[in-house]
GROMACS .gro file of C-alpha atoms in nm:
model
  312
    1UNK     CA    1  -0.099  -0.403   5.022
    2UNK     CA    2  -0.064  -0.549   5.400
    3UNK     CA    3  -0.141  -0.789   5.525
    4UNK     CA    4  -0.443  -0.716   5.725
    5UNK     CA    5  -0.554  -0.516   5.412
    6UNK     CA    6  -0.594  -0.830   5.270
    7UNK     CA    7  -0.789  -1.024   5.509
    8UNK     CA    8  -1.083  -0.706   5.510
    9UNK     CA    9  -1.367  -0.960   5.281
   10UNK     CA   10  -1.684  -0.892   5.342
   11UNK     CA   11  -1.969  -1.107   5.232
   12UNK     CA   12  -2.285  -0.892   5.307
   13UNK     CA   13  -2.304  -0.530   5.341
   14UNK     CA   14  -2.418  -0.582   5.701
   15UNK     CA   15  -2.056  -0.787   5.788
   16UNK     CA   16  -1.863  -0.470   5.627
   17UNK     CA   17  -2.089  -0.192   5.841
   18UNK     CA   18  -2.043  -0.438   6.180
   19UNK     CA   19  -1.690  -0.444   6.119
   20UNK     CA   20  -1.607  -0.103   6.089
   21UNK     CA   21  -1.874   0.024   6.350
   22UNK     CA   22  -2.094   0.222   6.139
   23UNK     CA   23  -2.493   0.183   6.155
   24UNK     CA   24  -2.663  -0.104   6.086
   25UNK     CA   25  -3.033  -0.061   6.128
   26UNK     CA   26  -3.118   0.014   5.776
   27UNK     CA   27  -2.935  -0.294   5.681
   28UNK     CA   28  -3.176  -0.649   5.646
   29UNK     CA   29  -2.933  -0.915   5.805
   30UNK     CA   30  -3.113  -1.184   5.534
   31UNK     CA   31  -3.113  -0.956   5.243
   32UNK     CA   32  -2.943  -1.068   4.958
   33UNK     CA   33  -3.051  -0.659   4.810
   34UNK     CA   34  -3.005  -0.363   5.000
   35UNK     CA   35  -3.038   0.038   4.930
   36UNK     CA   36  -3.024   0.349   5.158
   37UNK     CA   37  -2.879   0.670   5.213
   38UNK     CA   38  -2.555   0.689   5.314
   39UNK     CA   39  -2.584   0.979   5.551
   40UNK     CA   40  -2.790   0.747   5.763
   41UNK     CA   41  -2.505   0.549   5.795
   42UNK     CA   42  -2.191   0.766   5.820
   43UNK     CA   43  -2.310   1.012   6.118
   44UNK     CA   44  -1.930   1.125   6.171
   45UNK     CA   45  -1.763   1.342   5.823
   46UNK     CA   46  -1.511   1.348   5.708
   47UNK     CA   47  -1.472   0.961   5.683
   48UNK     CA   48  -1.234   0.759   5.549
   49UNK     CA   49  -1.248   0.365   5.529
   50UNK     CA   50  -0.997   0.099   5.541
   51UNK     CA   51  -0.905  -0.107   5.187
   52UNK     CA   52  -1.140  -0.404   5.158
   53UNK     CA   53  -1.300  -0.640   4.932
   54UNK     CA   54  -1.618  -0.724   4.885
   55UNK     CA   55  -1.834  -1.037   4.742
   56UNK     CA   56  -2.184  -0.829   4.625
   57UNK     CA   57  -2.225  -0.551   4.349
   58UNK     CA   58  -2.215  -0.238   4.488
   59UNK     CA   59  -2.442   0.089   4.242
   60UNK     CA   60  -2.383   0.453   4.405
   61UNK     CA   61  -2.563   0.738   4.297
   62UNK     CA   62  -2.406   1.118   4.439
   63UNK     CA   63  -2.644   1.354   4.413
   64UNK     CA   64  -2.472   1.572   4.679
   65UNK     CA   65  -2.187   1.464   4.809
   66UNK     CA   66  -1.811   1.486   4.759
   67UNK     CA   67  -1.469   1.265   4.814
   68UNK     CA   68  -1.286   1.016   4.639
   69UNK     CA   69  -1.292   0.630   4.582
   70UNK     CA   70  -1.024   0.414   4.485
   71UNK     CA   71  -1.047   0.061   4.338
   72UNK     CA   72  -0.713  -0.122   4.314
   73UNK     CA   73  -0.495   0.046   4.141
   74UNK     CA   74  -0.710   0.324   4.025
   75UNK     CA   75  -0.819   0.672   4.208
   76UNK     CA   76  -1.103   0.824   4.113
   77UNK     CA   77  -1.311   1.188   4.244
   78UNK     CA   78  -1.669   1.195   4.334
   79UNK     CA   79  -1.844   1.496   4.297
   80UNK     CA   80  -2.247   1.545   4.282
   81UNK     CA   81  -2.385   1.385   3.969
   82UNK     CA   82  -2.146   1.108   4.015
   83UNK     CA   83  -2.280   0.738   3.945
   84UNK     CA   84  -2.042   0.441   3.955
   85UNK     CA   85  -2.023   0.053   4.070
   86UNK     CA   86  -1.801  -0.220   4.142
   87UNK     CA   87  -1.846  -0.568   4.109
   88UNK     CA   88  -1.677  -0.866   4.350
   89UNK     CA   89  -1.353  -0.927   4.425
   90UNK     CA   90  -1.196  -0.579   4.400
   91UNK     CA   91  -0.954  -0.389   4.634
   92UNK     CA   92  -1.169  -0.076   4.745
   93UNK     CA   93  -1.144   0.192   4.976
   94UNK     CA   94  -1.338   0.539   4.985
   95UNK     CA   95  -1.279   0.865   5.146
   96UNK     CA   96  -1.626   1.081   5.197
   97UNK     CA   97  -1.561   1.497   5.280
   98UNK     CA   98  -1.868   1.605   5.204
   99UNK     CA   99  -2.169   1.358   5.259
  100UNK     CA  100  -2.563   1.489   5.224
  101UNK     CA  101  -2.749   1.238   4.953
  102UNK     CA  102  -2.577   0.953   4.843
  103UNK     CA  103  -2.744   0.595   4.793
  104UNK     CA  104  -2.586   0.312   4.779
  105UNK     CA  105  -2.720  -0.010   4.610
  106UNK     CA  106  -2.612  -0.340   4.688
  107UNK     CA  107  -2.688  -0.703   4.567
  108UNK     CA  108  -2.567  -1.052   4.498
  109UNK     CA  109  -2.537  -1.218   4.179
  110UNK     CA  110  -2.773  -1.451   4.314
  111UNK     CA  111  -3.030  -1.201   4.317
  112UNK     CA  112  -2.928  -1.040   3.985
  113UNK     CA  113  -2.982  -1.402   3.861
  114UNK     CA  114  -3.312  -1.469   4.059
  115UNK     CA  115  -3.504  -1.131   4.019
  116UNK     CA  116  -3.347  -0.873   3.765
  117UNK     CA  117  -3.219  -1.113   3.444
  118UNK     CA  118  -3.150  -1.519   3.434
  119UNK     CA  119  -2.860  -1.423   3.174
  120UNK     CA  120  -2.778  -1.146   3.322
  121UNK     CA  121  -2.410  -1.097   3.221
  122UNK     CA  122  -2.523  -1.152   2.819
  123UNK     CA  123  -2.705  -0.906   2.842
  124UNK     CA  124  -2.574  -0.628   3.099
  125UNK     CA  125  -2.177  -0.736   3.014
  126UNK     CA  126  -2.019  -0.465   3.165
  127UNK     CA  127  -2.116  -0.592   3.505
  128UNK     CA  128  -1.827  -0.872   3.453
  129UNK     CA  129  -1.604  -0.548   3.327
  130UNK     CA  130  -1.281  -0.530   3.529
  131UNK     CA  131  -1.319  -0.174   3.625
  132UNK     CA  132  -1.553   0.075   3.467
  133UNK     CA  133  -1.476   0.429   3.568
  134UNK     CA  134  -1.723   0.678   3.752
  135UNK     CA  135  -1.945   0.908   3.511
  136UNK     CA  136  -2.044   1.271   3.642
  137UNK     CA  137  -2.383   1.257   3.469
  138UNK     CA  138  -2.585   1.611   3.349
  139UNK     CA  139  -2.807   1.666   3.628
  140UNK     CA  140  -3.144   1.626   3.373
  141UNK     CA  141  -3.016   1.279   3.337
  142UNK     CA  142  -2.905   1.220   3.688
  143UNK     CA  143  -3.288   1.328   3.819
  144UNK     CA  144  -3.441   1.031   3.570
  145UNK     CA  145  -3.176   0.813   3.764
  146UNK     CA  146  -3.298   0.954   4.120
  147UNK     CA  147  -3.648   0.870   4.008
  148UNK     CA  148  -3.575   0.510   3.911
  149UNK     CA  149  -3.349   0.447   4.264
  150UNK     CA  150  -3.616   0.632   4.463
  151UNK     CA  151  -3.899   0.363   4.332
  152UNK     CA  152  -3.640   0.099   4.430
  153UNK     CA  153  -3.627   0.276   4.780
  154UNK     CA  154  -3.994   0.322   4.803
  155UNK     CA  155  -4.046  -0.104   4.692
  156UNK     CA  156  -3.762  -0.221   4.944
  157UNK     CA  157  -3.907  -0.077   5.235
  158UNK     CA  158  -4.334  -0.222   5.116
  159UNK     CA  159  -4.452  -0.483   5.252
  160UNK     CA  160  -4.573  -0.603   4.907
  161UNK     CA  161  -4.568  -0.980   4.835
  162UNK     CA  162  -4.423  -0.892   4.527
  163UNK     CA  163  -4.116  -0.648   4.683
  164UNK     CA  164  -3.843  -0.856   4.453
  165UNK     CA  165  -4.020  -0.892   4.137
  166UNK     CA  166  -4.093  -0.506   4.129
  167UNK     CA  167  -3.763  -0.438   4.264
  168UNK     CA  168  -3.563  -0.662   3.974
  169UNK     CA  169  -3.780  -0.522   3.710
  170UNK     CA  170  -3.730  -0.152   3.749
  171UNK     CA  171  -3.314  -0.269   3.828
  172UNK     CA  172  -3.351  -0.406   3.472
  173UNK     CA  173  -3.488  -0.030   3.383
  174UNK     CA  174  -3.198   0.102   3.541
  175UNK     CA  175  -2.924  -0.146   3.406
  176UNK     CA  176  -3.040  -0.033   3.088
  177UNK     CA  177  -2.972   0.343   3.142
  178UNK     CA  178  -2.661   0.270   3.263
  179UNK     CA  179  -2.572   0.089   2.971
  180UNK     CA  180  -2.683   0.359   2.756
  181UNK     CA  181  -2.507   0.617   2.953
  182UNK     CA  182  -2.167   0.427   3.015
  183UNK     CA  183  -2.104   0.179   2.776
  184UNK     CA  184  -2.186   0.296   2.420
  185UNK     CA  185  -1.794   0.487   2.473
  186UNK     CA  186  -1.622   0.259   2.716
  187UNK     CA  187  -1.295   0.304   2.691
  188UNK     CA  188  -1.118  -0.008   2.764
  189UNK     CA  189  -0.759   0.151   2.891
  190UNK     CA  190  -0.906   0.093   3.241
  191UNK     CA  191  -0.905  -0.262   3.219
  192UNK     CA  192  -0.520  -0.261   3.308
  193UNK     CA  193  -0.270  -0.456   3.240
  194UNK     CA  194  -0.228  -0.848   3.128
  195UNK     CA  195  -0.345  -0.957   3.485
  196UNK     CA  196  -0.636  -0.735   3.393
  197UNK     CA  197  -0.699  -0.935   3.076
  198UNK     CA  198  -0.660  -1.273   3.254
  199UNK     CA  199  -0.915  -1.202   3.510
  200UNK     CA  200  -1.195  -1.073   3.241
  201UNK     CA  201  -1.123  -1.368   3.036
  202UNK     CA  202  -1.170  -1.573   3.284
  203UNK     CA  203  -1.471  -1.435   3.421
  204UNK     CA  204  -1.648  -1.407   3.079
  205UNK     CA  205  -1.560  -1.858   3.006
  206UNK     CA  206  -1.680  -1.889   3.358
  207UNK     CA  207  -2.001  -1.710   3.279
  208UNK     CA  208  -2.080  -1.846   2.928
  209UNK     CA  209  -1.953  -2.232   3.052
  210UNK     CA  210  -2.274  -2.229   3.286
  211UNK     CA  211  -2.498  -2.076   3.012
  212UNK     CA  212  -2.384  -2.401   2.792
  213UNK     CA  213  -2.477  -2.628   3.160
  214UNK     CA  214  -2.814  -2.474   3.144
  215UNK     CA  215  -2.871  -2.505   2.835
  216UNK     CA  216  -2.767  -2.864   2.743
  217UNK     CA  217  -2.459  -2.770   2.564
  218UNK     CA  218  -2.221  -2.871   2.812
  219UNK     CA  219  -2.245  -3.182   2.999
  220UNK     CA  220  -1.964  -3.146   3.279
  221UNK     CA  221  -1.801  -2.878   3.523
  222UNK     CA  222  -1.505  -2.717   3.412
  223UNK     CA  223  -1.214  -2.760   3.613
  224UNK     CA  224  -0.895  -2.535   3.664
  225UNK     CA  225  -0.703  -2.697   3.369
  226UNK     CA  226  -0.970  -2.615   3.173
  227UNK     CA  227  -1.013  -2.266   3.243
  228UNK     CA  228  -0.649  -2.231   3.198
  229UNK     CA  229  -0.620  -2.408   2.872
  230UNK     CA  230  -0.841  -2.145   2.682
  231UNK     CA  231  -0.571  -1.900   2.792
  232UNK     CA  232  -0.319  -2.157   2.737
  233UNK     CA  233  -0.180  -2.092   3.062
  234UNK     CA  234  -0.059  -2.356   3.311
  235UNK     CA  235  -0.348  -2.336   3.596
  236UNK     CA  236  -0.120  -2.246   3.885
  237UNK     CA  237  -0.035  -1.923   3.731
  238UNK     CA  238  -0.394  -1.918   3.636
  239UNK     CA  239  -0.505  -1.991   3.990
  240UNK     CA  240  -0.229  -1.713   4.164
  241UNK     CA  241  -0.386  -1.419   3.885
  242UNK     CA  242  -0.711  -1.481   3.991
  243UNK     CA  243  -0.669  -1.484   4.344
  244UNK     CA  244  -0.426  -1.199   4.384
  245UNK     CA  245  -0.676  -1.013   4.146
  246UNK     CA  246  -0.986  -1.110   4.289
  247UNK     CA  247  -0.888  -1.232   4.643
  248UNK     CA  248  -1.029  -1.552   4.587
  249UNK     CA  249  -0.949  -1.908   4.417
  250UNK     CA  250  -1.080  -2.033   4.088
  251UNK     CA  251  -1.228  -2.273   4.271
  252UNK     CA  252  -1.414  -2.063   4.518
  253UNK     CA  253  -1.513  -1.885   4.171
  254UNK     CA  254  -1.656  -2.198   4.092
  255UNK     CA  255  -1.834  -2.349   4.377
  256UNK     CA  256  -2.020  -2.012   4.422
  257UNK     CA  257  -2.097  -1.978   4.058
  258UNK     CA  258  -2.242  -2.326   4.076
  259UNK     CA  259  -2.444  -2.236   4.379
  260UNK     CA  260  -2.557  -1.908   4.239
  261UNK     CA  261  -2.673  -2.109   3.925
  262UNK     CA  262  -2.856  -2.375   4.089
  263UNK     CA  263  -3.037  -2.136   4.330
  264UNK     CA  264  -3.179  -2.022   4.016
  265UNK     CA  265  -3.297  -2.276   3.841
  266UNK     CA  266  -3.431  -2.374   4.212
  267UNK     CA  267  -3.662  -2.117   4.199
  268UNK     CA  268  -3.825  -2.269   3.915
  269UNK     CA  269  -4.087  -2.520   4.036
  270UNK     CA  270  -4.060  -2.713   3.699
  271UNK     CA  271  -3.748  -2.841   3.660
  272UNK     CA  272  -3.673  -3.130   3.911
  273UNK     CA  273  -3.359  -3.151   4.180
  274UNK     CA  274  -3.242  -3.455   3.981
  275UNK     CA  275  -3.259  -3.203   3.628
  276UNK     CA  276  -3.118  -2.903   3.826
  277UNK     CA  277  -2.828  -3.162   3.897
  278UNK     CA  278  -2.765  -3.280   3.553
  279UNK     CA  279  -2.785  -2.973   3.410
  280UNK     CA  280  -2.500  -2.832   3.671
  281UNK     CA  281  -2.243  -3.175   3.492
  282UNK     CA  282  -2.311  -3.356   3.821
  283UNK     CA  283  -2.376  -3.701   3.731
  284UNK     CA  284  -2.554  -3.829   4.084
  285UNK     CA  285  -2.799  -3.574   4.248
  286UNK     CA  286  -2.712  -3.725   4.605
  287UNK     CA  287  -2.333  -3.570   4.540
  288UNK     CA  288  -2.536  -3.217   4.439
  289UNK     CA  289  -2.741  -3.214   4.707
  290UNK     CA  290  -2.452  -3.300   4.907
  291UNK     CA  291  -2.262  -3.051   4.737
  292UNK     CA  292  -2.475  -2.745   4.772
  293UNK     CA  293  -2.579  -2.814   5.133
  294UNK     CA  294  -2.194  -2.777   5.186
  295UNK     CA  295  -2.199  -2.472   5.009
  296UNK     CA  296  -2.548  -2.296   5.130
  297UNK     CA  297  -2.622  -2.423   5.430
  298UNK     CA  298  -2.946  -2.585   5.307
  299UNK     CA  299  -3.034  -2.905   5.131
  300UNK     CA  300  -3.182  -2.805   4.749
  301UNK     CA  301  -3.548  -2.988   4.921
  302UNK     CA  302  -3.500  -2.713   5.212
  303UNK     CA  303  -3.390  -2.414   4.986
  304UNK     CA  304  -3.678  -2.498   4.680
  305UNK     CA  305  -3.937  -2.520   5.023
  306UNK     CA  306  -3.821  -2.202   5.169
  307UNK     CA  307  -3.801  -1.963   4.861
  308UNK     CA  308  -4.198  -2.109   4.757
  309UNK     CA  309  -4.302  -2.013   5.105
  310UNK     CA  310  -4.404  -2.404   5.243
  311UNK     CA  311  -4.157  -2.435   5.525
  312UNK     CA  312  -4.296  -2.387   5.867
   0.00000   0.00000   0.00000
């Protein structure tokens, strides 16, 4: 991989289109969810992209369209009837030669957390999956797909004051198929090698470390060490698996897990800063609210004001 391969990491879907010069006006620049068509976006075909990486879940649905997509390692075909995603961190790249109805879903795990499922990953876990191969689905199937993405489509673009609730419930409709469809025969050959293994591991501690926070069970943040010691690996070799893997650093795994977690429990209007703190091992909430104003942008007063609609 070069160099400047490597340095292709897009936060938003909106960073990725402005970089490589492709449309942007379907694309909200504060959306944390987005879904279109992608032959509003790619006017010129054939098209093929540069490797990247990417920080959001990506869902695509091919109902006519044709090319090929390649994460890491691994090369895959797209045909029509072709549904796949990715999730962050991965190398990607994708060639389209054929491009007439394809939508492409995209969303943070802030939002997955927020408006689809607050333990999301316990109960959807092949979303933390290292790599979960495209299915051609039968086109029957495929059309009860279209009909689920199309009411996503159709809520996105309402101006109802309830756009992300309706939106997160019929995702949780659509999760579901795609557990039915994909993982009652995964085949876990495609999650590689050992560096493979490391990275799912880790992902899957990280995840259920933060359900014990929340829950009480768990009183302080892990640190590298101890992400390394349930692998019994020594944390630099830890640290260089996961970044090489993932393009990023356990502890930039960390900080935004920790962010993603307390926006969550933000959004409930019950549980006080100073709990939201505790529960996230911090022992002062001045050093959280210090902490995820470095992080966000926004103090956890601002944030809890803005998502309940008070701010002026």
């Amino acid at each position: 991989m070069k160099e400047t391969e490597k340095t292709l990491v897009f936060n938003k879907l909106l960073d990725q289109y402005q970089y490589l010069g492709l449309t942007e006006e379907f694309i909200d620049e504060d959306a944390d969810f987005t879904i279109h068509n992608l032959k509003d976006i790619h006017q010129v075909i054939p098209y093929q992209s540069p490797v990247y990486r990417t920080n959001f879940f990506s869902f695509v649905f091919v109902k006519d369209g044709s090319g090929k997509y390649t994460t890491d390692e691994l090369v895959f075909e797209i045909r029509p009837g072709t549904i796949y995603f990715t999730n962050p961190g991965h190398f990607k790249s994708y060639e389209w030669r054929t491009l007439e109805e394809v939508y492409l879903v995209t969303l943070s795990e802030s939002f997955l957390k927020e408006n689809v499922h607050a333990d999301i990953f316990d109960e959807f876990p092949f979303l933390l999956a290292e790599t979960v191969p495209p299915r051609v689905i039968k086109p029957d199937v495929f059309t009860e797909f279209e009909q689920l993405y199309q009411q996503i489509n159709r809520a996105y673009f309402s101006r109802s004051v309830y756009k992300n609730r309706i939106i997160g419930n019929l995702f949780v409709v659509l999760l579901l198929r795609i557990k039915e469809c994909f993982w009652k025969d995964y085949n876990p050959i495609y999650e590689g090698n050992r560096s493979s293994q490391i990275v799912k591991n880790f992902k899957k501690l990280l995840e259920k470390h933060y359900r014990q926070l929340a829950s009480g069970e768990a009183q302080m943040m892990f640190r590298v060490q101890d992400y390394a010691d349930a692998q019994h690996l020594h944390p630099n070799y830890l640290n260089n698996v996961i970044k090489s893997k993932t393009g990023k650093a356990i502890g930039t795994w960390i900080s935004e897990k920790t962010i993603a977690e307390a926006k969550s429990m933000l959004q409930n209007s019950a549980i006080s800063i100073k709990e939201v703190a505790y529960r996230l091992g911090f022992s002062e909430s001045a050093n959280f609210s210090n902490y995820f104003k470095k992080h966000s942008g926004f103090s956890p007063v601002f944030y809890r004001k803005q998502q309940s609609g008070t701010t002026s």
